[in-house]
PDB file of C-alpha atoms and ligand atoms in Angstrom:
ATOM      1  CA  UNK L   1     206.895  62.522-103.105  1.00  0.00           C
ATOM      2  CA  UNK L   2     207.302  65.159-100.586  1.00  0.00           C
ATOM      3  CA  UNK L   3     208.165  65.279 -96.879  1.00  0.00           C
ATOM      4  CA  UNK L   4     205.665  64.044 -94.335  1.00  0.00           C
ATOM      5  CA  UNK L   5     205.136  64.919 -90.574  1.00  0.00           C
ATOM      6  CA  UNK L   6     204.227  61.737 -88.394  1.00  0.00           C
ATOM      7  CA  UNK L   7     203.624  62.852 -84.928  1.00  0.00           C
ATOM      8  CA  UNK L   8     206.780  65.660 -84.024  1.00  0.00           C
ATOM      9  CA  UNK L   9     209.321  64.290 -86.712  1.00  0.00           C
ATOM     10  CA  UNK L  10     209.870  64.575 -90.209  1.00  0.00           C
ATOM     11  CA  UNK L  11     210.310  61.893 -92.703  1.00  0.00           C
ATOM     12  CA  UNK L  12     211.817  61.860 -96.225  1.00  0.00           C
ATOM     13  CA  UNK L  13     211.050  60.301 -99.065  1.00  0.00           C
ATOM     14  CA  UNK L  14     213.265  56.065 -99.422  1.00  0.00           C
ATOM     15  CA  UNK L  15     211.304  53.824-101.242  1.00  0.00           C
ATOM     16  CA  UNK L  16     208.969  54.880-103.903  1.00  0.00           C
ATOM     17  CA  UNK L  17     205.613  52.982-103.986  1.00  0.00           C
ATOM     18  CA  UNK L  18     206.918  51.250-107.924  1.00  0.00           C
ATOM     19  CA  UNK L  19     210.528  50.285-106.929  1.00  0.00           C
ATOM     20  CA  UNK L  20     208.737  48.604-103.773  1.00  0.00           C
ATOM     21  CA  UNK L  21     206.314  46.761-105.720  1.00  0.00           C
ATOM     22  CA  UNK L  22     208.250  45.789-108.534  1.00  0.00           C
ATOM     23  CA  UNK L  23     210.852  44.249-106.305  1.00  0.00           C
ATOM     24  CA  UNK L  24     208.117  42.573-104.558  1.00  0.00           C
ATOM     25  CA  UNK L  25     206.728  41.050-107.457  1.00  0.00           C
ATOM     26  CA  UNK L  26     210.581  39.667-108.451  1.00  0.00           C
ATOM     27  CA  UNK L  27     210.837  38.243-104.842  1.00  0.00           C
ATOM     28  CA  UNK L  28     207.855  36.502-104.955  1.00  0.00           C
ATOM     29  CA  UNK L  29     208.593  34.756-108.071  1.00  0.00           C
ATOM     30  CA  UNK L  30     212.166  33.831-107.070  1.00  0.00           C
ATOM     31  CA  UNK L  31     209.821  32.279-103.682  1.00  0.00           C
ATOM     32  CA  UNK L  32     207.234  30.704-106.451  1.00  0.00           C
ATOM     33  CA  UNK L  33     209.541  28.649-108.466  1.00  0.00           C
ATOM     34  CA  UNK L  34     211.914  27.185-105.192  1.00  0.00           C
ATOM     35  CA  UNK L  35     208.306  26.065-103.965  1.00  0.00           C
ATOM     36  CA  UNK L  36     207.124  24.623-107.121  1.00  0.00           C
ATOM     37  CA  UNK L  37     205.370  21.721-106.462  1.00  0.00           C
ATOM     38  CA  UNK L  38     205.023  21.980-102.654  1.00  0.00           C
ATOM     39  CA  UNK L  39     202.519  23.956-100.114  1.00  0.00           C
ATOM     40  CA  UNK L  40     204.828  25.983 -97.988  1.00  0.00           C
ATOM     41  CA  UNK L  41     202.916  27.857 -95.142  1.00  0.00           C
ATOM     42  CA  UNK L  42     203.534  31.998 -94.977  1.00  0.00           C
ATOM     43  CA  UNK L  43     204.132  32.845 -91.477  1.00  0.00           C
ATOM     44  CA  UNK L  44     203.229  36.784 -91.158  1.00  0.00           C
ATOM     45  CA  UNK L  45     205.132  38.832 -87.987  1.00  0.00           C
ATOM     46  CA  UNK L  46     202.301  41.184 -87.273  1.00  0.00           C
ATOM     47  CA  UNK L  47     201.597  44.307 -87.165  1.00  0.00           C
ATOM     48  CA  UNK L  48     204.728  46.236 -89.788  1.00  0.00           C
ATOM     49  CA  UNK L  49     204.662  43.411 -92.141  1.00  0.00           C
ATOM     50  CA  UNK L  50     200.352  43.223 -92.989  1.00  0.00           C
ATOM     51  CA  UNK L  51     200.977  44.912 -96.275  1.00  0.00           C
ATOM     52  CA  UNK L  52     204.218  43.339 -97.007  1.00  0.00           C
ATOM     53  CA  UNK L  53     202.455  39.806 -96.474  1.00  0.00           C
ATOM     54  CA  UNK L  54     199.611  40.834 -98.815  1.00  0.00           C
ATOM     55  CA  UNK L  55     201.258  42.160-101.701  1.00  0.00           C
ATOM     56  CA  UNK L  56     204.460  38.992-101.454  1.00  0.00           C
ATOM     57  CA  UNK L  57     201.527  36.560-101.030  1.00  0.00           C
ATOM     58  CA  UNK L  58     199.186  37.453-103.902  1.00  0.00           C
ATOM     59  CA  UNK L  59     202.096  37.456-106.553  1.00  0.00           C
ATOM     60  CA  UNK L  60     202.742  33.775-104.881  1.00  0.00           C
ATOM     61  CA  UNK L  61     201.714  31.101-107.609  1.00  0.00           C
ATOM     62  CA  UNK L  62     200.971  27.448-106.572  1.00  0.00           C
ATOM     63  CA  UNK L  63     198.844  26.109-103.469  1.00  0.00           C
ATOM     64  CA  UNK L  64     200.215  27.983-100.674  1.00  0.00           C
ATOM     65  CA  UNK L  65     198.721  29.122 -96.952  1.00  0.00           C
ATOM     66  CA  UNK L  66     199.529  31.854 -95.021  1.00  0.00           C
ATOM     67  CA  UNK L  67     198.947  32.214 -91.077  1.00  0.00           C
ATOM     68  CA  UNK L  68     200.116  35.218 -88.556  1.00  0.00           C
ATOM     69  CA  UNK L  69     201.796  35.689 -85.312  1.00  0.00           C
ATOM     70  CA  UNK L  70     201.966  39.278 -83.415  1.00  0.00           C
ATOM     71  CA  UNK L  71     205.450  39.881 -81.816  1.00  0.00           C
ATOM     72  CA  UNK L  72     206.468  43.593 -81.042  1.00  0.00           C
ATOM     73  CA  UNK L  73     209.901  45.159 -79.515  1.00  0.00           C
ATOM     74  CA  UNK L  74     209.419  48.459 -80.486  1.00  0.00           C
ATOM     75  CA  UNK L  75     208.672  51.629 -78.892  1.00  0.00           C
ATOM     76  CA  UNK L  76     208.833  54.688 -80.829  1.00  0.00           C
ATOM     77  CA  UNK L  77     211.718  54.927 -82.887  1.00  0.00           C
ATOM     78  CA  UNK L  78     214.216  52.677 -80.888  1.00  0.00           C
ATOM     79  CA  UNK L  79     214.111  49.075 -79.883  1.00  0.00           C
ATOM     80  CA  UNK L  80     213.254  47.652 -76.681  1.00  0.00           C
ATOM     81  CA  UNK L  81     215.166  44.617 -76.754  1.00  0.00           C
ATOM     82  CA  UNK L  82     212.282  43.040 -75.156  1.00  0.00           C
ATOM     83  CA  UNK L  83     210.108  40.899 -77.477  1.00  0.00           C
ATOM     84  CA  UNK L  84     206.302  40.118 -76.422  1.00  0.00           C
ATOM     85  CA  UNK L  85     203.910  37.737 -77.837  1.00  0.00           C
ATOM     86  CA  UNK L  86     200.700  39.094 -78.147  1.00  0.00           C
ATOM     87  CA  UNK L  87     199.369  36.786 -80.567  1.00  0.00           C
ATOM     88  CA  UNK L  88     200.954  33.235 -80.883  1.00  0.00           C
ATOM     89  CA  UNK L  89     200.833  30.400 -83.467  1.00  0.00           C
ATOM     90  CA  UNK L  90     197.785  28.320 -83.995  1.00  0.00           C
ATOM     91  CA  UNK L  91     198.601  26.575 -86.781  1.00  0.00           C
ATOM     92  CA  UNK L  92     200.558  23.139 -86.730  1.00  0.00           C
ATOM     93  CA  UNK L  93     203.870  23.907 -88.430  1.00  0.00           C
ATOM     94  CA  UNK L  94     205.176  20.393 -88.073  1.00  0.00           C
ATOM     95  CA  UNK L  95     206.664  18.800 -91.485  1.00  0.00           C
ATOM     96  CA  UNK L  96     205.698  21.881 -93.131  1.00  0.00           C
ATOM     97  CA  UNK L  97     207.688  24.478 -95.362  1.00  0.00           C
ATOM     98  CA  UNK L  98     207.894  27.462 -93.382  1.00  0.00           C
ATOM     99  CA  UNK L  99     208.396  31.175 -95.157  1.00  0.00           C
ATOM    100  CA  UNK L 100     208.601  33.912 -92.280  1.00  0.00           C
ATOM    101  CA  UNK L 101     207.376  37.144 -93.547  1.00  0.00           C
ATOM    102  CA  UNK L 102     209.158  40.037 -91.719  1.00  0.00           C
ATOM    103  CA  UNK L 103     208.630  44.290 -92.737  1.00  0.00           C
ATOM    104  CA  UNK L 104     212.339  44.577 -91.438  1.00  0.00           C
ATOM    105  CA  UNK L 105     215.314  42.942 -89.679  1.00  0.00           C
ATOM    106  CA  UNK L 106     216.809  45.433 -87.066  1.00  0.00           C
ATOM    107  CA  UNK L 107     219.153  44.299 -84.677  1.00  0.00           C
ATOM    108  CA  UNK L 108     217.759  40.365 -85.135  1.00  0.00           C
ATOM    109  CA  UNK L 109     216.206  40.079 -81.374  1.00  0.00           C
ATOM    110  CA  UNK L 110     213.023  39.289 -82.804  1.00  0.00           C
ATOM    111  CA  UNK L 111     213.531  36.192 -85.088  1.00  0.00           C
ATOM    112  CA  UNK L 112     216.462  35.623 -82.796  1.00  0.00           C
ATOM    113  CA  UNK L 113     213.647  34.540 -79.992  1.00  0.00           C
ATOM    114  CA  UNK L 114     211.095  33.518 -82.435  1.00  0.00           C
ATOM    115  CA  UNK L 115     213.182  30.744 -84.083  1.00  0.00           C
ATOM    116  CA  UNK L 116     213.510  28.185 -81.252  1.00  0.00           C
ATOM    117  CA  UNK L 117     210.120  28.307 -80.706  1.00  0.00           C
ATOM    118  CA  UNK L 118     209.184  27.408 -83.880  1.00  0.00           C
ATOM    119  CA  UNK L 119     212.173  24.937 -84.681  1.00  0.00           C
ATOM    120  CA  UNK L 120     210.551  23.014 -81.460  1.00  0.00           C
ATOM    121  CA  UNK L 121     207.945  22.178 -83.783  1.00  0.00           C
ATOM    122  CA  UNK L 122     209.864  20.514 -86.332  1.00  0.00           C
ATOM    123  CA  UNK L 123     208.944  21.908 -89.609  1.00  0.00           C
ATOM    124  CA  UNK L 124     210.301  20.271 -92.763  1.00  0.00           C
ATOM    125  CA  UNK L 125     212.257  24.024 -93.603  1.00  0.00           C
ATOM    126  CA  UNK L 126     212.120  27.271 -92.387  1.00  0.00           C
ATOM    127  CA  UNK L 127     213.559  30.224 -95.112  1.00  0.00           C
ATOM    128  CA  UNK L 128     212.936  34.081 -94.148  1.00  0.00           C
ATOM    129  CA  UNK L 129     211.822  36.779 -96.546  1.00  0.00           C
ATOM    130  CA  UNK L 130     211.975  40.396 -95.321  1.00  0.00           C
ATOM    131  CA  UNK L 131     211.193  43.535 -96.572  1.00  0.00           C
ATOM    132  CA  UNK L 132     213.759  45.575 -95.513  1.00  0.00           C
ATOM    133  CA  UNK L 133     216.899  44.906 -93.480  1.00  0.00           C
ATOM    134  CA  UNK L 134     219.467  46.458 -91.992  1.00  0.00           C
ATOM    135  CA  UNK L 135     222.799  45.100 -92.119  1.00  0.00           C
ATOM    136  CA  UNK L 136     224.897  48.035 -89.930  1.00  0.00           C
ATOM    137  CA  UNK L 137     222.244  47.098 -86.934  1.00  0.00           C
ATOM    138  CA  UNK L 138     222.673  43.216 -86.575  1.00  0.00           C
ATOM    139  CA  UNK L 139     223.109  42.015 -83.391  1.00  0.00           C
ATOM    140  CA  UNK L 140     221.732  38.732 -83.669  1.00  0.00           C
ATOM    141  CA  UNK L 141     223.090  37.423 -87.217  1.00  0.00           C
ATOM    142  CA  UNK L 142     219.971  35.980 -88.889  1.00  0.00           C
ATOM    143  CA  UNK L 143     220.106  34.072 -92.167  1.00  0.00           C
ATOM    144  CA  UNK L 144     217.628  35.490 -94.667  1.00  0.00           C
ATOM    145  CA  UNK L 145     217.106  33.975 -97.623  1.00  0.00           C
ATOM    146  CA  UNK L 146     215.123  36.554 -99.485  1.00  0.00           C
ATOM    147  CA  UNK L 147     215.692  40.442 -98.503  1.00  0.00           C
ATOM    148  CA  UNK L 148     214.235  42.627-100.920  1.00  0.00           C
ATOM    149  CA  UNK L 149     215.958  45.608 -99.409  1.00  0.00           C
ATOM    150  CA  UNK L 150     219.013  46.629 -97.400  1.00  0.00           C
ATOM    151  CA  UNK L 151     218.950  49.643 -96.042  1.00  0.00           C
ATOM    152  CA  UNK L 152     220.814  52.111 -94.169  1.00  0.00           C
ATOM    153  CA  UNK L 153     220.710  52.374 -90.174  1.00  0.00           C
ATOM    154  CA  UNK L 154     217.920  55.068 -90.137  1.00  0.00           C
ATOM    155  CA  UNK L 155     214.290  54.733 -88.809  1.00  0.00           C
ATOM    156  CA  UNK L 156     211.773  54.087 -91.543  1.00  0.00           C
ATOM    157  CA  UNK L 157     208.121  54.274 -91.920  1.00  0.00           C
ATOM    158  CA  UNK L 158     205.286  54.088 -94.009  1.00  0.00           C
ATOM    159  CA  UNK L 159     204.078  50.035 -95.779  1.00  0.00           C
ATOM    160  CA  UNK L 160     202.573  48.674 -92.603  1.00  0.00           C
ATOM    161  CA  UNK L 161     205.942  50.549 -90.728  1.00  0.00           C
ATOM    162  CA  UNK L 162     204.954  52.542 -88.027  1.00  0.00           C
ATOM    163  CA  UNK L 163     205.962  55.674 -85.827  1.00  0.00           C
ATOM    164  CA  UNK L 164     204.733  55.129 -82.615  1.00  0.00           C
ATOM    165  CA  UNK L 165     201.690  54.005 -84.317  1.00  0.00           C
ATOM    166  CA  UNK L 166     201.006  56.315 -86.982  1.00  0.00           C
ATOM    167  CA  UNK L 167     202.578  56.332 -90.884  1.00  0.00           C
ATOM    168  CA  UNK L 168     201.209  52.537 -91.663  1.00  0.00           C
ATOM    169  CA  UNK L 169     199.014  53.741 -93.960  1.00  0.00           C
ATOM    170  CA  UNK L 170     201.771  55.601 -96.833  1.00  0.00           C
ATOM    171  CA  UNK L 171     202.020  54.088 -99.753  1.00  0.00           C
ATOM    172  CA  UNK L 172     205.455  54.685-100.329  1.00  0.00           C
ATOM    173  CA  UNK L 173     208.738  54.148 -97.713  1.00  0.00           C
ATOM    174  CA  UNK L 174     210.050  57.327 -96.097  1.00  0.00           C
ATOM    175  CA  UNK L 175     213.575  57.659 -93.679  1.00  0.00           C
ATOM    176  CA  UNK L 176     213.401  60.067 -90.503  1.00  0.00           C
ATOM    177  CA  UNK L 177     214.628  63.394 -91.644  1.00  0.00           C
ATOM    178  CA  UNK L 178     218.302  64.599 -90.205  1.00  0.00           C
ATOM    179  CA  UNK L 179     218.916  61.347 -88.401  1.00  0.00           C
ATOM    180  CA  UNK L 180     223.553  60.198 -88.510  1.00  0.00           C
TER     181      UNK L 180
HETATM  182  P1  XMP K   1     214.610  43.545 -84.429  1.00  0.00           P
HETATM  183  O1  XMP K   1     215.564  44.509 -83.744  1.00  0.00           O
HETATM  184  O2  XMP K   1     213.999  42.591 -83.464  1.00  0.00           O
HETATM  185  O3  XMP K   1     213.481  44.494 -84.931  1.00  0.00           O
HETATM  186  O4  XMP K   1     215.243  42.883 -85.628  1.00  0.00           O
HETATM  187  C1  XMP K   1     212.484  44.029 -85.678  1.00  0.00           C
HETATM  188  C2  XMP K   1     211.216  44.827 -85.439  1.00  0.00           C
HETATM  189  O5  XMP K   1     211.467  46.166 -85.010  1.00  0.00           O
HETATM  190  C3  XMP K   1     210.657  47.077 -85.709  1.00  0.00           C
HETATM  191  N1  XMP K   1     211.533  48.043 -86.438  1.00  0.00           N
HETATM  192  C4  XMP K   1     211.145  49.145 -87.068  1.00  0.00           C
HETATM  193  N2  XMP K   1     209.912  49.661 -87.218  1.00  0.00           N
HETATM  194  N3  XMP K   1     210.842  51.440 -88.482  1.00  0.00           N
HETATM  195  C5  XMP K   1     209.777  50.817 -87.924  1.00  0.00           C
HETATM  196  O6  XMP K   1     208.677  51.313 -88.103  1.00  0.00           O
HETATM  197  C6  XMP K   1     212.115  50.999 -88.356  1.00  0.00           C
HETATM  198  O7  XMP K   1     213.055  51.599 -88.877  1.00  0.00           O
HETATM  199  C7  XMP K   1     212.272  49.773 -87.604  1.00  0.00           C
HETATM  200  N4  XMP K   1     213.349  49.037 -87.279  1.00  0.00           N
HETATM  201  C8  XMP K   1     212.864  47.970 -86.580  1.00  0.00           C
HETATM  202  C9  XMP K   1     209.818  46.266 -86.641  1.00  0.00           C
HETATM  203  O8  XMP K   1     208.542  46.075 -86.080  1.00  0.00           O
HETATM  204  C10 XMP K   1     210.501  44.929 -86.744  1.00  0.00           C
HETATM  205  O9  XMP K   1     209.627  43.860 -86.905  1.00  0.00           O
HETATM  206 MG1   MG K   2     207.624  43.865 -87.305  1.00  0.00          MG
END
């Protein structure tokens, strides 16, 4: 993997496209066997986490659903601290198991304001799975229960993660070049 260009920055190569799916794959089978025997319902935070959701969700084994919301705080490479709903739930989530399917856990604000909302609605459970998180940034402590990776505080694109729009499409996970 080489260096790529997304808009005026460069970005690195992180996370090569096998070490993301083969952790995938071992997350989704720790999530298959704690479900065994129930239906839990995937909740997907659109847009990063689209390919996360897809890949986690076809390794899933067992009856299982899967339903998205679109939240964003995000403009360009720094956080807004100002979370929007532009698409919200329309699926009952009352007495069900709930799995949250994040791309990456920042500084929290986003589940942090998500949360209530959906614990309004009583669901049996609710257990978080994120792709990538990032422990130095935490603001808002959130409890996840399956993290494939921690990472360093440095901007990432690429696997649904975007730059201002652009990058969603690599295959692969790359960090913004030069950034302390
Ligand atoms: P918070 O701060 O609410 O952030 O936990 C979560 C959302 O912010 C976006 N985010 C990123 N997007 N590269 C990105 O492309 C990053 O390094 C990054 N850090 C946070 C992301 O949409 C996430 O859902
Ligand atoms: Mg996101």
């Amino acid at each position: 993997m080489t260096a790529v260009k997304v808009h005026d920055k460069y970005f690195v190569p992180f996370l090569s496209e096998e070490t993301i799916q083969q952790k995938i794959s071992a997350v989704a089978a720790t999530i298959s066997l704690d479900y065994q025997g129930k239906k839990p319902l995937f909740i997907a935070i659109l847009n990063g986490s689209f390919m996360f959701a897809a890949d986690l969700f076809k390794h899933i084994s067992g009856d299982a659903e899967i339903c998205f919301i679109k939240l964003a705080s995000y403009k360009g490479t720094r956080s807004t601290g100002h979370v929007v709903t532009a698409i919200g739930l329309d699926t009952d989530v009352t007495g069900r198991e709930v799995v949250i399917v994040e791309d990456i856990i920042d500084t929290g604000k986003t589940l942090h304001n998500f949360l209530p909302q959906l614990y309004n609605q009583q669901p049996a459970s609710v257990k978080i799975a994120v792709l990538l998180h990032k422990p130095e940034a935490t603001v808002y402590p959130i409890n996840i229960n399956y993290c494939c990776f921690a990472i360093p505080n440095k901007f990432v694109v690429g696997y649904g993660l975007d730059y201002d729009g652009l990058g969603r499409n690599l295959k692969e996970i790359f960090q913004l070049q030069g950034e302390e």
